[in-house]
Coordinates of C-alpha atoms in Angstrom, one line a residue:
X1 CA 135.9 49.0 -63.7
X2 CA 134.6 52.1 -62.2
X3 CA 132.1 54.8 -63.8
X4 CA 132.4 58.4 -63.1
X5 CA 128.3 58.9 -62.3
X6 CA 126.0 60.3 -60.0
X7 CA 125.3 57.0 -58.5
X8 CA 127.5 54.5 -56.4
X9 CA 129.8 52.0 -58.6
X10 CA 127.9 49.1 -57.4
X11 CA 124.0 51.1 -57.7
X12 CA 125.4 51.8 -61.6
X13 CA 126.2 48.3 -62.1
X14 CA 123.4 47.5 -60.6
X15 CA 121.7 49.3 -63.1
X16 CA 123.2 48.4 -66.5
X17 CA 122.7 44.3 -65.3
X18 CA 118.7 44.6 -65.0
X19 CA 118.6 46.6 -68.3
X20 CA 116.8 44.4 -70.6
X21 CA 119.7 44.6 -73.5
X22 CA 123.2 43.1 -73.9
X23 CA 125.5 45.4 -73.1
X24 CA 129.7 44.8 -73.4
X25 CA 132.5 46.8 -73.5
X26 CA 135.6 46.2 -75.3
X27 CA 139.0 47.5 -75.6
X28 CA 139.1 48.1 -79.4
X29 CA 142.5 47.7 -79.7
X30 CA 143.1 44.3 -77.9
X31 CA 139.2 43.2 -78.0
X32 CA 139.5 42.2 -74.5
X33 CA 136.1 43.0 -72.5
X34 CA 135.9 45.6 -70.2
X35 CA 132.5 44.7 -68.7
X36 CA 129.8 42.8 -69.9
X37 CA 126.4 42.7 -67.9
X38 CA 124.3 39.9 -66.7
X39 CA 122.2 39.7 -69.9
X40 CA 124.7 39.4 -72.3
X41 CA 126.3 36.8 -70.5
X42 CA 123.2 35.2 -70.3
X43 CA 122.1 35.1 -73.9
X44 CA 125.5 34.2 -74.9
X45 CA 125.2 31.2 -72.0
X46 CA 128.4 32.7 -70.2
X47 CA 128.5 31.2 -66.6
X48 CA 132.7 32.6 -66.2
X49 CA 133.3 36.2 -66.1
X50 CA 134.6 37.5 -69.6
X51 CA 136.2 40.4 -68.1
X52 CA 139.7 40.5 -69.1
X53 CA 139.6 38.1 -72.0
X54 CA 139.1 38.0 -75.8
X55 CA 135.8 38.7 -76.5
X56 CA 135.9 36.2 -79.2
X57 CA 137.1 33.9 -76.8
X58 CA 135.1 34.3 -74.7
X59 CA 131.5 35.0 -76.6
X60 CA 132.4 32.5 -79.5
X61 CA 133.8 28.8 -80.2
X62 CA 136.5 27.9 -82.1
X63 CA 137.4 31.6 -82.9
X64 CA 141.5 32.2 -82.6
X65 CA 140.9 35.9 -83.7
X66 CA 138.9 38.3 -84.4
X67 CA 135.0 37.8 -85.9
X68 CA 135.2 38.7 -89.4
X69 CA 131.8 40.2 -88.4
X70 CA 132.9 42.7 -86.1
X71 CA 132.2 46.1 -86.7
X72 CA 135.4 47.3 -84.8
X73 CA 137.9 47.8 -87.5
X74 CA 135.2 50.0 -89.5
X75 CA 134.5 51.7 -86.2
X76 CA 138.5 52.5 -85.6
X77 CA 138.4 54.3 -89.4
X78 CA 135.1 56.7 -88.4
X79 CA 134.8 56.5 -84.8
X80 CA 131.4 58.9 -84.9
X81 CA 129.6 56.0 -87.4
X82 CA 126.9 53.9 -85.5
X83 CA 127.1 50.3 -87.0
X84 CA 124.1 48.2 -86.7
X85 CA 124.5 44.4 -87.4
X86 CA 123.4 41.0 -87.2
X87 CA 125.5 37.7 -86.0
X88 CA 124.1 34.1 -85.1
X89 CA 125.9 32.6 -82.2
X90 CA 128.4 29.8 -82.3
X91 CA 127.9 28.5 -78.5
X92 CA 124.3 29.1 -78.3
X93 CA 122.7 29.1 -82.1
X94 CA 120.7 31.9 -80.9
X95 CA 120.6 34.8 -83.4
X96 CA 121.3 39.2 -82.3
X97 CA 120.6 42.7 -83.9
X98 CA 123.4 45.1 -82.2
X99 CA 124.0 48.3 -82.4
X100 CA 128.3 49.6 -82.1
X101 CA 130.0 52.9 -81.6
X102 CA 133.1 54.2 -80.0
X103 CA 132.3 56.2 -76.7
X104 CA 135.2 57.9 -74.7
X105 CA 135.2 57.1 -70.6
X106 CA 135.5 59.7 -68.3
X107 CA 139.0 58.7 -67.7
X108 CA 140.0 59.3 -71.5
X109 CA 139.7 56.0 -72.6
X110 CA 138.0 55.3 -76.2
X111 CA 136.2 52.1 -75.9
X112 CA 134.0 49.7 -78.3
X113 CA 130.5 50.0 -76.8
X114 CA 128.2 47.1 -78.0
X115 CA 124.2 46.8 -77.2
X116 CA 122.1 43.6 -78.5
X117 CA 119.1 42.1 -78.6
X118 CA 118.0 38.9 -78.7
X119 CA 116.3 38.5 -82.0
X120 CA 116.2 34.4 -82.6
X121 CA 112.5 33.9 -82.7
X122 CA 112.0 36.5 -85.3
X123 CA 114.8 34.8 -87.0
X124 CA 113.2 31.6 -86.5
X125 CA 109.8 33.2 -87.7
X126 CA 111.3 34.4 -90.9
X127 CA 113.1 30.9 -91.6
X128 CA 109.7 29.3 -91.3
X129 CA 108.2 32.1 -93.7
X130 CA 111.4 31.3 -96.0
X131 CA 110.8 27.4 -95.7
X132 CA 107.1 27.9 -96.7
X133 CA 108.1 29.9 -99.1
X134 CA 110.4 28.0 -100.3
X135 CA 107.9 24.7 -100.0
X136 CA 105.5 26.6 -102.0
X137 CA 107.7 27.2 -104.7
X138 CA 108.2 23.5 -104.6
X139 CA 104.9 22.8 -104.7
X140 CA 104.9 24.6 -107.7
X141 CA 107.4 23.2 -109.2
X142 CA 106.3 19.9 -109.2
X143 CA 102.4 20.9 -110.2
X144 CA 104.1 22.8 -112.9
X145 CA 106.1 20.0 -113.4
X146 CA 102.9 17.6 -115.1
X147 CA 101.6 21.1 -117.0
X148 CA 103.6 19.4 -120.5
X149 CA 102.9 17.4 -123.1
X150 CA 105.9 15.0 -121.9
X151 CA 105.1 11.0 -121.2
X152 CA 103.1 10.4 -117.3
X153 CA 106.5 8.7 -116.5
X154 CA 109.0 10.8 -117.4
X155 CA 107.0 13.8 -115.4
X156 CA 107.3 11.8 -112.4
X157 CA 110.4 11.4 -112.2
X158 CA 111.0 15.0 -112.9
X159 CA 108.5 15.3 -109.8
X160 CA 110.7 13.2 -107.5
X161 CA 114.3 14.7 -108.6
X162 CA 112.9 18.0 -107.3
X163 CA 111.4 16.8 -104.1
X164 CA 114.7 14.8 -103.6
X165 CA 117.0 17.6 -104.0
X166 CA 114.8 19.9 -101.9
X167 CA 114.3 16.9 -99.1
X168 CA 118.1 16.4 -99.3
X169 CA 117.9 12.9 -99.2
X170 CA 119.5 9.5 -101.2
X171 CA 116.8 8.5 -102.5
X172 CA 113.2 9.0 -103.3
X173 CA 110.8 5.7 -104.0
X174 CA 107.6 6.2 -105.4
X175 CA 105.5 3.1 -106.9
X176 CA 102.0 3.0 -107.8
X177 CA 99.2 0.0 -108.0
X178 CA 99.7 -0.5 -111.8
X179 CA 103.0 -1.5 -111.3
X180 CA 105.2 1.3 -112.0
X181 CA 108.3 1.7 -109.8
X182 CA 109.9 5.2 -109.9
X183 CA 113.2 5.7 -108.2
X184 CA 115.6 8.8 -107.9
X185 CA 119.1 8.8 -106.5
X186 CA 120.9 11.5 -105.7
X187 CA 124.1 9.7 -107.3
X188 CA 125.0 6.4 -108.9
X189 CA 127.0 5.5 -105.9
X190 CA 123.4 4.9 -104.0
X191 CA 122.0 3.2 -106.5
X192 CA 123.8 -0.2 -105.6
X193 CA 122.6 -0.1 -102.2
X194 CA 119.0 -1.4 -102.3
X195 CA 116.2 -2.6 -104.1
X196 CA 112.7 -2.8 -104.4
X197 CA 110.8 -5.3 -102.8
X198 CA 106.8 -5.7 -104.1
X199 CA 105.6 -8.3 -101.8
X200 CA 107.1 -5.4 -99.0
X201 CA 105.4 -2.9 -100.8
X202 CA 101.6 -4.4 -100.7
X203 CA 102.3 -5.1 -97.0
X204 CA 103.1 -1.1 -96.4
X205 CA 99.8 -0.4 -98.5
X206 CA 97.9 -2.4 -96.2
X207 CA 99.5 -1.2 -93.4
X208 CA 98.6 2.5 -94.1
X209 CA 94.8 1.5 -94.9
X210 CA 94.4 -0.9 -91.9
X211 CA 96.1 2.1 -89.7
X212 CA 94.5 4.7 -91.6
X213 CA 97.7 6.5 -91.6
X214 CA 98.9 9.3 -93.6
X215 CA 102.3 8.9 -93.1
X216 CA 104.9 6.6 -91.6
X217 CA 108.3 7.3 -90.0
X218 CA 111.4 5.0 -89.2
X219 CA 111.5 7.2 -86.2
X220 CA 108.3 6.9 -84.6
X221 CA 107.4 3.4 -85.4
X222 CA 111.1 2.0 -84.9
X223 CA 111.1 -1.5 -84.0
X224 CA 107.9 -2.4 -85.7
X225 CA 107.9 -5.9 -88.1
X226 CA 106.9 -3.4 -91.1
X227 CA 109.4 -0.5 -90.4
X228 CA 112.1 -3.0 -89.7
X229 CA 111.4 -4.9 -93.0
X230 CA 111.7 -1.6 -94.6
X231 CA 114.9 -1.3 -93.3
X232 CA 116.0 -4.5 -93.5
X233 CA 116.6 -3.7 -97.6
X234 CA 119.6 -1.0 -97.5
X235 CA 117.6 1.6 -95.7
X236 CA 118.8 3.5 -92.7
X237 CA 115.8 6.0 -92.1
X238 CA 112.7 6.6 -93.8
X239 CA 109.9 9.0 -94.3
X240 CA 106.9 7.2 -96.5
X241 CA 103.6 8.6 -97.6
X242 CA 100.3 7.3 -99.2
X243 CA 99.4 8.7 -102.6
X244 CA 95.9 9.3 -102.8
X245 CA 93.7 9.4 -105.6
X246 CA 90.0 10.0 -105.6
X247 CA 90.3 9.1 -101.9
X248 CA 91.9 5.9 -102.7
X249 CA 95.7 4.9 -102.1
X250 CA 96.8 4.5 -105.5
X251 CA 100.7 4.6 -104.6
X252 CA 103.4 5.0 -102.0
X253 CA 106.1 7.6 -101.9
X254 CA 109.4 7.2 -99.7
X255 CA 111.5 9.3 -98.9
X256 CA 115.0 7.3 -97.6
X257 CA 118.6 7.7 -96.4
X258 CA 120.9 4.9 -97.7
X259 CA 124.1 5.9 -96.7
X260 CA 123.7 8.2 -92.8
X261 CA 120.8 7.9 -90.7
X262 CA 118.4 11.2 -90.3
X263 CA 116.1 12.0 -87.6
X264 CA 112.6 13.2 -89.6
X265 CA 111.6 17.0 -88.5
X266 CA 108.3 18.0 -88.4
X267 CA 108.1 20.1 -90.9
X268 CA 109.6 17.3 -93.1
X269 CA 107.3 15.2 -92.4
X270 CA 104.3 18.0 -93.2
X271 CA 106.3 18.5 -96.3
X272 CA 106.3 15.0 -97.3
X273 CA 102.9 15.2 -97.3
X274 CA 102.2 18.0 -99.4
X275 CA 104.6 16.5 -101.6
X276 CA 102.1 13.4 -102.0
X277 CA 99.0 15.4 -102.1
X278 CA 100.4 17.4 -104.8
X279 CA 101.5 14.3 -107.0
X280 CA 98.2 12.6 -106.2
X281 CA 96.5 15.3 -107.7
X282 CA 98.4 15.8 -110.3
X283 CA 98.2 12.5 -111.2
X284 CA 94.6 12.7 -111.2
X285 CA 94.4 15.4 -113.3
X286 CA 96.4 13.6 -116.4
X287 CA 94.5 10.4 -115.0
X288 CA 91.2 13.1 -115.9
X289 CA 92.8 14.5 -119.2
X290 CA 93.7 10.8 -120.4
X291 CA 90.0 10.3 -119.7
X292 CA 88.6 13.4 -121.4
X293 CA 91.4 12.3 -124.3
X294 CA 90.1 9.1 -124.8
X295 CA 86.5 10.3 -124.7
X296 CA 87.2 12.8 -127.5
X297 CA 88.6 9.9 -129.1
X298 CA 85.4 7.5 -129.0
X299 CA 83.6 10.7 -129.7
X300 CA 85.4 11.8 -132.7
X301 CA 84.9 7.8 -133.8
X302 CA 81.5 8.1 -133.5
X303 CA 81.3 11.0 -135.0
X304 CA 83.4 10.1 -138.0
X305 CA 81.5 7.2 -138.9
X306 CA 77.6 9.0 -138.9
X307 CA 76.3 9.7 -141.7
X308 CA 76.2 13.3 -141.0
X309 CA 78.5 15.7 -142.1
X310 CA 79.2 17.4 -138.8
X311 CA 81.4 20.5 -138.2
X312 CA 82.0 22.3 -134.7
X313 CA 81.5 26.0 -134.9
X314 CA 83.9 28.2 -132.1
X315 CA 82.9 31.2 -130.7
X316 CA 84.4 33.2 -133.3
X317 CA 82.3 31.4 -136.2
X318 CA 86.0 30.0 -136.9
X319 CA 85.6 26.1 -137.8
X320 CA 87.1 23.7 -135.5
X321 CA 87.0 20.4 -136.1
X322 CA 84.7 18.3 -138.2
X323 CA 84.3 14.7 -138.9
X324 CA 85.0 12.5 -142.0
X325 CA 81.8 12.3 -143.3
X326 CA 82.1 16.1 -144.0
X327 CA 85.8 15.6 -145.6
X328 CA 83.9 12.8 -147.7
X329 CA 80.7 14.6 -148.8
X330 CA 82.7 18.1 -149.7
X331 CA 85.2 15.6 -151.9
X332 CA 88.1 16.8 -150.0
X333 CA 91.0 15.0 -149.3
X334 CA 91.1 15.9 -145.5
X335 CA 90.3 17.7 -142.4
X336 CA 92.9 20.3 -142.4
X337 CA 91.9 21.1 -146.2
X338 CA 88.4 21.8 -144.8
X339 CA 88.9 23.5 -142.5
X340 CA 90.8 26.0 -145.1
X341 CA 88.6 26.0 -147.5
X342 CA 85.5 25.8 -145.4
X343 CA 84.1 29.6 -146.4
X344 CA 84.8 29.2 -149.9
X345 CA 82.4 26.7 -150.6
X346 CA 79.9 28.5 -150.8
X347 CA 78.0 29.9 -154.0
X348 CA 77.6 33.5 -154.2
X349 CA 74.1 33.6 -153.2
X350 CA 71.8 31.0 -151.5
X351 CA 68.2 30.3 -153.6
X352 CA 66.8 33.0 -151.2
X353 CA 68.9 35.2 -153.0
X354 CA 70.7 36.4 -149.9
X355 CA 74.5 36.4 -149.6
X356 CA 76.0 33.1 -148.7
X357 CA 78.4 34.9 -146.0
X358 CA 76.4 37.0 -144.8
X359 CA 73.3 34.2 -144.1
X360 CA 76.2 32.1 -142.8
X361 CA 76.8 34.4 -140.1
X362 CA 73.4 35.3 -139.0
X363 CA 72.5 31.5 -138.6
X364 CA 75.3 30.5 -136.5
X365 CA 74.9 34.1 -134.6
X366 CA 70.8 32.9 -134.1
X367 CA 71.9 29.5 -132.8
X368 CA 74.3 30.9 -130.1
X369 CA 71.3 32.8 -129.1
X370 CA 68.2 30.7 -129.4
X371 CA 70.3 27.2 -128.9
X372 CA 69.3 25.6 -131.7
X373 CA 68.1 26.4 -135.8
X374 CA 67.2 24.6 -139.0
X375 CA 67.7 25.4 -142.5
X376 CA 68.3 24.6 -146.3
X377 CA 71.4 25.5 -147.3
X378 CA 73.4 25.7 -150.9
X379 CA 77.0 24.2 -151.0
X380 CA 79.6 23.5 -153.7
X381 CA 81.5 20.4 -154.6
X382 CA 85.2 20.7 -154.9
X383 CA 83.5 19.5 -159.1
X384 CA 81.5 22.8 -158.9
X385 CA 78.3 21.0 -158.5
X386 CA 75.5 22.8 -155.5
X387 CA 74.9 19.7 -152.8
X388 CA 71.9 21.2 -151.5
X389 CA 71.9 20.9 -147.6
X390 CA 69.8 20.4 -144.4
X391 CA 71.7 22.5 -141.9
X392 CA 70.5 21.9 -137.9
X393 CA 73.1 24.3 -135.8
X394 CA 73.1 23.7 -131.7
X395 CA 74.6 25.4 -129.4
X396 CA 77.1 23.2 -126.9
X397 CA 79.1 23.5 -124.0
X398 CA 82.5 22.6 -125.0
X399 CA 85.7 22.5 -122.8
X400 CA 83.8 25.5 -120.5
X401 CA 83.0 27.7 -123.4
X402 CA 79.9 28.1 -126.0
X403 CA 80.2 26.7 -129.4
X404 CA 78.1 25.4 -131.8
X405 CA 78.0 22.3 -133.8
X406 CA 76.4 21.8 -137.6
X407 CA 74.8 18.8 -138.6
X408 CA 74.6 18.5 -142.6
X409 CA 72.2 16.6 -144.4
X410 CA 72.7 15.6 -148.2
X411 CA 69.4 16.7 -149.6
X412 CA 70.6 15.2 -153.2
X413 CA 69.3 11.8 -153.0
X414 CA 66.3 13.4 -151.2
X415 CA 65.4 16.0 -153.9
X416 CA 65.6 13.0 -156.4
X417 CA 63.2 10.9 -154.4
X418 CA 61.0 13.7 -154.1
X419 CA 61.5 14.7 -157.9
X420 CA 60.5 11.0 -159.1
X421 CA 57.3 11.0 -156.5
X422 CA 56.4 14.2 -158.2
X423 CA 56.7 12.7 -161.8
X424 CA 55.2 9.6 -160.9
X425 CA 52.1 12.0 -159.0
X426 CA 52.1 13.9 -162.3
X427 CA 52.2 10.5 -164.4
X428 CA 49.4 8.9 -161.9
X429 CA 47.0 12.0 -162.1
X430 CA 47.4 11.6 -166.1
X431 CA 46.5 8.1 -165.7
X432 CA 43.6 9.3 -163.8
X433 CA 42.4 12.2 -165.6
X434 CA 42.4 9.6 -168.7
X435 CA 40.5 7.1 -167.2
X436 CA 37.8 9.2 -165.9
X437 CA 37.8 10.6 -169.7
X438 CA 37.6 7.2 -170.9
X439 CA 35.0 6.1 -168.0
X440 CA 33.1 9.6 -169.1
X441 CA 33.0 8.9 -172.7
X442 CA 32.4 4.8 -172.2
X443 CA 29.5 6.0 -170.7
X444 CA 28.2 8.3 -173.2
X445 CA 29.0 5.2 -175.7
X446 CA 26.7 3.4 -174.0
X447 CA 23.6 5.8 -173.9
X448 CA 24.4 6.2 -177.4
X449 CA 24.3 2.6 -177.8
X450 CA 21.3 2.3 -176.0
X451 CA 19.6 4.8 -178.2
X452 CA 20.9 3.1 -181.2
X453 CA 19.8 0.0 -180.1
X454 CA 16.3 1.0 -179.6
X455 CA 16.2 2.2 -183.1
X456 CA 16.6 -1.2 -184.7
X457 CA 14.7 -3.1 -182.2
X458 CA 11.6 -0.7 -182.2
X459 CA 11.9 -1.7 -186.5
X460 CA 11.9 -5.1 -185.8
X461 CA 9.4 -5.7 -183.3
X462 CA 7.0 -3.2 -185.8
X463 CA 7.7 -4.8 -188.8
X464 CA 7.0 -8.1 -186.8
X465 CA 3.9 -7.0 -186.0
X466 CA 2.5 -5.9 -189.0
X467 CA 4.0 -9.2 -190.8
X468 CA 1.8 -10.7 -188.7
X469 CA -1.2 -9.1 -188.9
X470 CA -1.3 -8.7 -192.5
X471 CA -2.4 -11.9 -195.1
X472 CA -0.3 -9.9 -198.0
X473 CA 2.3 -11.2 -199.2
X474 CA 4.0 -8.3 -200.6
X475 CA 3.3 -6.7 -197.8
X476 CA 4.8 -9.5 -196.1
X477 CA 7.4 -9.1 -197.8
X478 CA 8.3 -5.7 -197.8
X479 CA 8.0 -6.2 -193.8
X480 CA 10.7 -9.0 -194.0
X481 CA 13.0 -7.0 -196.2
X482 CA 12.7 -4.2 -193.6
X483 CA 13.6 -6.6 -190.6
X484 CA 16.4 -7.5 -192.8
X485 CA 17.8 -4.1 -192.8
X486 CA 17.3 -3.4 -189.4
X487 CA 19.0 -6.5 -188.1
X488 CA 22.0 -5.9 -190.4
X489 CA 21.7 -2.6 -188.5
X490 CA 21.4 -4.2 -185.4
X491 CA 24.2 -6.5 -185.7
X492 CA 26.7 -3.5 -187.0
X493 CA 26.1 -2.0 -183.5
X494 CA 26.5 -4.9 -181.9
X495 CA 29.9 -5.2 -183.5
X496 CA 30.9 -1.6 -182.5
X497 CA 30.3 -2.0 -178.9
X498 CA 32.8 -4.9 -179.5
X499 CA 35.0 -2.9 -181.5
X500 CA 35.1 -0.7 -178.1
X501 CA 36.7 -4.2 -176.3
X502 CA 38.8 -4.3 -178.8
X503 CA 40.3 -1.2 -178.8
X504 CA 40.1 -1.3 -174.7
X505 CA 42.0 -4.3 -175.2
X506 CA 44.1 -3.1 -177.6
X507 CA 43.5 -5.6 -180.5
X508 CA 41.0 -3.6 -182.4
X509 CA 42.3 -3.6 -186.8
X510 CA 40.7 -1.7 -189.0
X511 CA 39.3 -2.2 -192.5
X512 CA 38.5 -0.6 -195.4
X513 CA 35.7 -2.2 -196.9
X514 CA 33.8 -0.2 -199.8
X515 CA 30.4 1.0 -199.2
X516 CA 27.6 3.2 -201.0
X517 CA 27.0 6.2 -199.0
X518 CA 23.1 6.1 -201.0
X519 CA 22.4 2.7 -199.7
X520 CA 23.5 3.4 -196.1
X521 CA 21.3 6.2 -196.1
X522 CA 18.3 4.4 -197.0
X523 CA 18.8 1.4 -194.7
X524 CA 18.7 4.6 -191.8
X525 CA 15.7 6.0 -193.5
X526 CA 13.8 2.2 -193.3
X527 CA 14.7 2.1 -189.9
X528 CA 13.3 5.7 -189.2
X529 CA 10.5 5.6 -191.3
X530 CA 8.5 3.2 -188.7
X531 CA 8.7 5.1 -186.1
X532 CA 7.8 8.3 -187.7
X533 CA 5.1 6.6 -189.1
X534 CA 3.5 5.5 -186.1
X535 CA 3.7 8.9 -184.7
X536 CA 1.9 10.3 -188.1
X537 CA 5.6 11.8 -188.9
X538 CA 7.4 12.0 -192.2
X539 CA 10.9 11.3 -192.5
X540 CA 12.8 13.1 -195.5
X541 CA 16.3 12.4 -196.9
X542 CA 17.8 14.5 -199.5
X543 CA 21.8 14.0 -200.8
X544 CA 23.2 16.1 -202.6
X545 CA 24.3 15.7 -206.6
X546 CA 27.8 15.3 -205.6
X547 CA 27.3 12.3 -202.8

């Protein structure tokens, strides 16, 4: 082919081989190529000159006609469009952006003018970006995969049907050191082809740990007793991968062909990987909420069976839980009725006089602030009757967020003690107060006895005394008479002071003897008279007509 320019045919062609494109030119009628330079033959790994054949033939393998990708057709309706377009490569896999339009020779002719470049490893770059991607969607998938409320087992297998599917493989194998086996098959037809094999599944764990591997292939450990045991069970290839949790292997995952051999990539093996981190930490995360479940559990045991009413406080005042105790004390039937009725059993007013929801509030909104408060408090039966309280509120950190929880004490029991301590304090100080009344007055009984008893004794001893000085009878006499009444005196206080036991001991009975009021007083006026007389005094008695 020859080129109407300002250069030699050979200096032109020269030329258009060094340029660093693909350049062809085809006849758009028979698509048979007119010229082609070196670089296009090159990237298309032509070593025979194209010139004069099909270029589908030639370019392409396999092809009988034209590329349904060629842009010729479109170019032969509009031959002033410029088409731009990308094909991969049949003989050399290698992927090109080109750029088409119709240019006219200088010899008339209307030719299809093509110009490429070679664009595989930006191809290759955005496969690898898609294969992340699509890996990280994967990964998500299976994290999102143990985000439910479903069963631990069912979740894995859910886990390994996606990793399957995206692996493209017959089966995936996962067991862990309780004993669970979890397989996946990508049809039924597989699932008569092997088994599992425990005794070969401890020897693989023990293998990883001894090797500290983190992965093992049938391709690059082929031959060895362990791979080849593997193997020796239906397999053809395998990828397999310790499951770590907490740093420790706590199951195997496999990856296997059953039914055509596979050579692992890479980036499979990376995959398989990430696959295993991600169920290993997923596991330990419903391994961790099991844990925090069962602790809420013995918690909410413990909790149930003190004696405390207790009752968990969110951060929007809002009850949230509570234990029985509070169900019990509150004579409800249970939690979920508390919880209902919580705020409504309350009196109007607390004995402060203060409104019972608006002091409810500002306690629970001091203990978020200072941590911790203390209180009486006023509640109401589901009978109507007050329980009087003992609130203590204090602030926790619960499931990463501030609440507080209430600890009720049942004052009832406690105001009764303290009532019957006051009564018996009140009864005990009434005993006191008595006795020292009964001290104070024994003792003024007794200086009154004293006195008294001087009286009688002072007569006697006188009347003594004279009796014995004295040689006259009468006067004898009249002494002795007087000693007579002065010991009957005597002996009647005598007698009272033991009336006084008496009545201490509580067997004192009374009498009613008759008397003469005139002879009493002149047995005190014989008794008087002495003394008076020794102190040159007279002693008078006068009764009036009526006594």
């Amino acid at each position: 082919m020859k080129f109407e320019t300002g250069f030699s045919n050979d200096t032109f062609l020269n030329i258009l081989n060094n340029l660093d494109v693909q350049l062809m030119i085809t006849d758009p009628d028979t698509d048979e190529v007119i010229f082609a330079n070196s670089k296009m033959n090159e990237a298309y790994i032509l070593t025979e000159n194209p010139v004069g054949k099909k270029c589908w033939e030639a370019y392409q393998k396999g092809f009988n006609r034209r590329c349904d990708f060629c842009p010729v057709a479109e170019l032969n309706k509009d031959p002033d469009k410029v088409v731009e377009w990308e094909n991969k490569n049949t003989l050399s896999g290698k992927w090109f952006r080109n750029t088409s339009r119709m240019m006219t020779l200088p010899d008339g002719r209307i030719v299809h003018f093509q110009q490429g470049v070679d664009i595989t490893g930006s191809k290759r770059d955005q496969e690898l970006l898609s294969n992340r991607l699509e890996q990280q969607k994967l990964m998500s998938a299976i994290s999102q995969t143990f985000i439910s409320t479903e069963e631990r087992n069912i979740l894995i297998l859910e886990a390994l049907k996606k990793a399957g599917e995206f692996m493209g493989v017959d089966r995936v194998l996962m067991t862990t050191d309780d004993g669970m086996v979890f397989n996946w098959y990508a049809n039924d037809q597989i699932k008569r082809v092997t088994a599992f094999d425990p005794q070969l599944r401890n020897k693989a764990k023990a293998f990883y740990i001894n090797n500290n591997l983190r992965y093992m292939s049938s391709d690059e450990l082929a031959g060895h007793p362990i791979v080849e045991g593997i193997k020796s069970k239906g397999l053809l290839s395998f990828a397999g991968f310790p499951v770590f949790i907490e740093n420790e292997i706590k199951g195997l995952l496999s990856f296997e062909m059953l039914l055509t051999d596979k050579k692992w990539a890479e980036s499979e093996i990376s995959l398989g990987m990430m696959i295993a981190n991600v169920i290993g930490g997923a596991l330990l995360i419903t391994e961790m909420q099991d844990r925090a479940r069962e602790a809420d559990r013995r918690a909410q045991a413990m909790l149930d069976k003190t004696p405390l009413a207790c009752i968990l406080f969110g951060p929007d005042y809002q009850v949230v839980d509570c234990n029985e105790e509070a169900v019990h004390i509150y004579g409800l039937s249970n939690k979920q009725e508390f919880l209902d009725t919580f705020y409504t059993a309350f009196p109007d007013a607390q004995p402060d006089g203060s409104k019972s929801d608006d002091k409810s509030f500002q306690m629970l909104q001091k203990a978020f602030i200072s941590g911790e408060e203390t209180f009486e408090w006023v509640h109401t039966h589901i009978d109507g009757t007050e329980l009087p309280m003992e609130i203590t509120l204090k602030k926790i950190d619960w499931r990463g967020a501030d609440h507080v929880v209430g600890y009720a004490r049942d004052l009832r029991l406690l105001k009764a003690q303290m009532a019957e301590i006051e009564a018996t304090q009140k009864a005990l100080m009434f005993e006191r107060d008595r006795a020292e009344e009964n001290a104070k007055a024994k003792s003024n009984f007794l200086a009154n006895m004293s006195h008294e008893i001087r009286t009688p004794m002072n007569a006697i001893i006188g009347m003594a005394e004279i009796a014995r000085s004295t040689d006259d009878l009468e006067r004898i006499y009249y002494c002795l008479h007087k000693l007579d009444d002065a010991s009957s005196h005597l002996l009647g206080i005598i007698n009272d002071i033991l009336d006084m036991s008496k009545i201490e001991a509580g067997k004192l009975e009374l009498m009613h003897p008759t008397f003469v009021v005139e002879k009493i007083l002149h047995r005190i006026s014989n008794l008087i008279n002495f003394r008076a007389a020794t102190k040159n005094q007279d002693f008078l008695k006068q009764a009036g007509k009526g006594v």
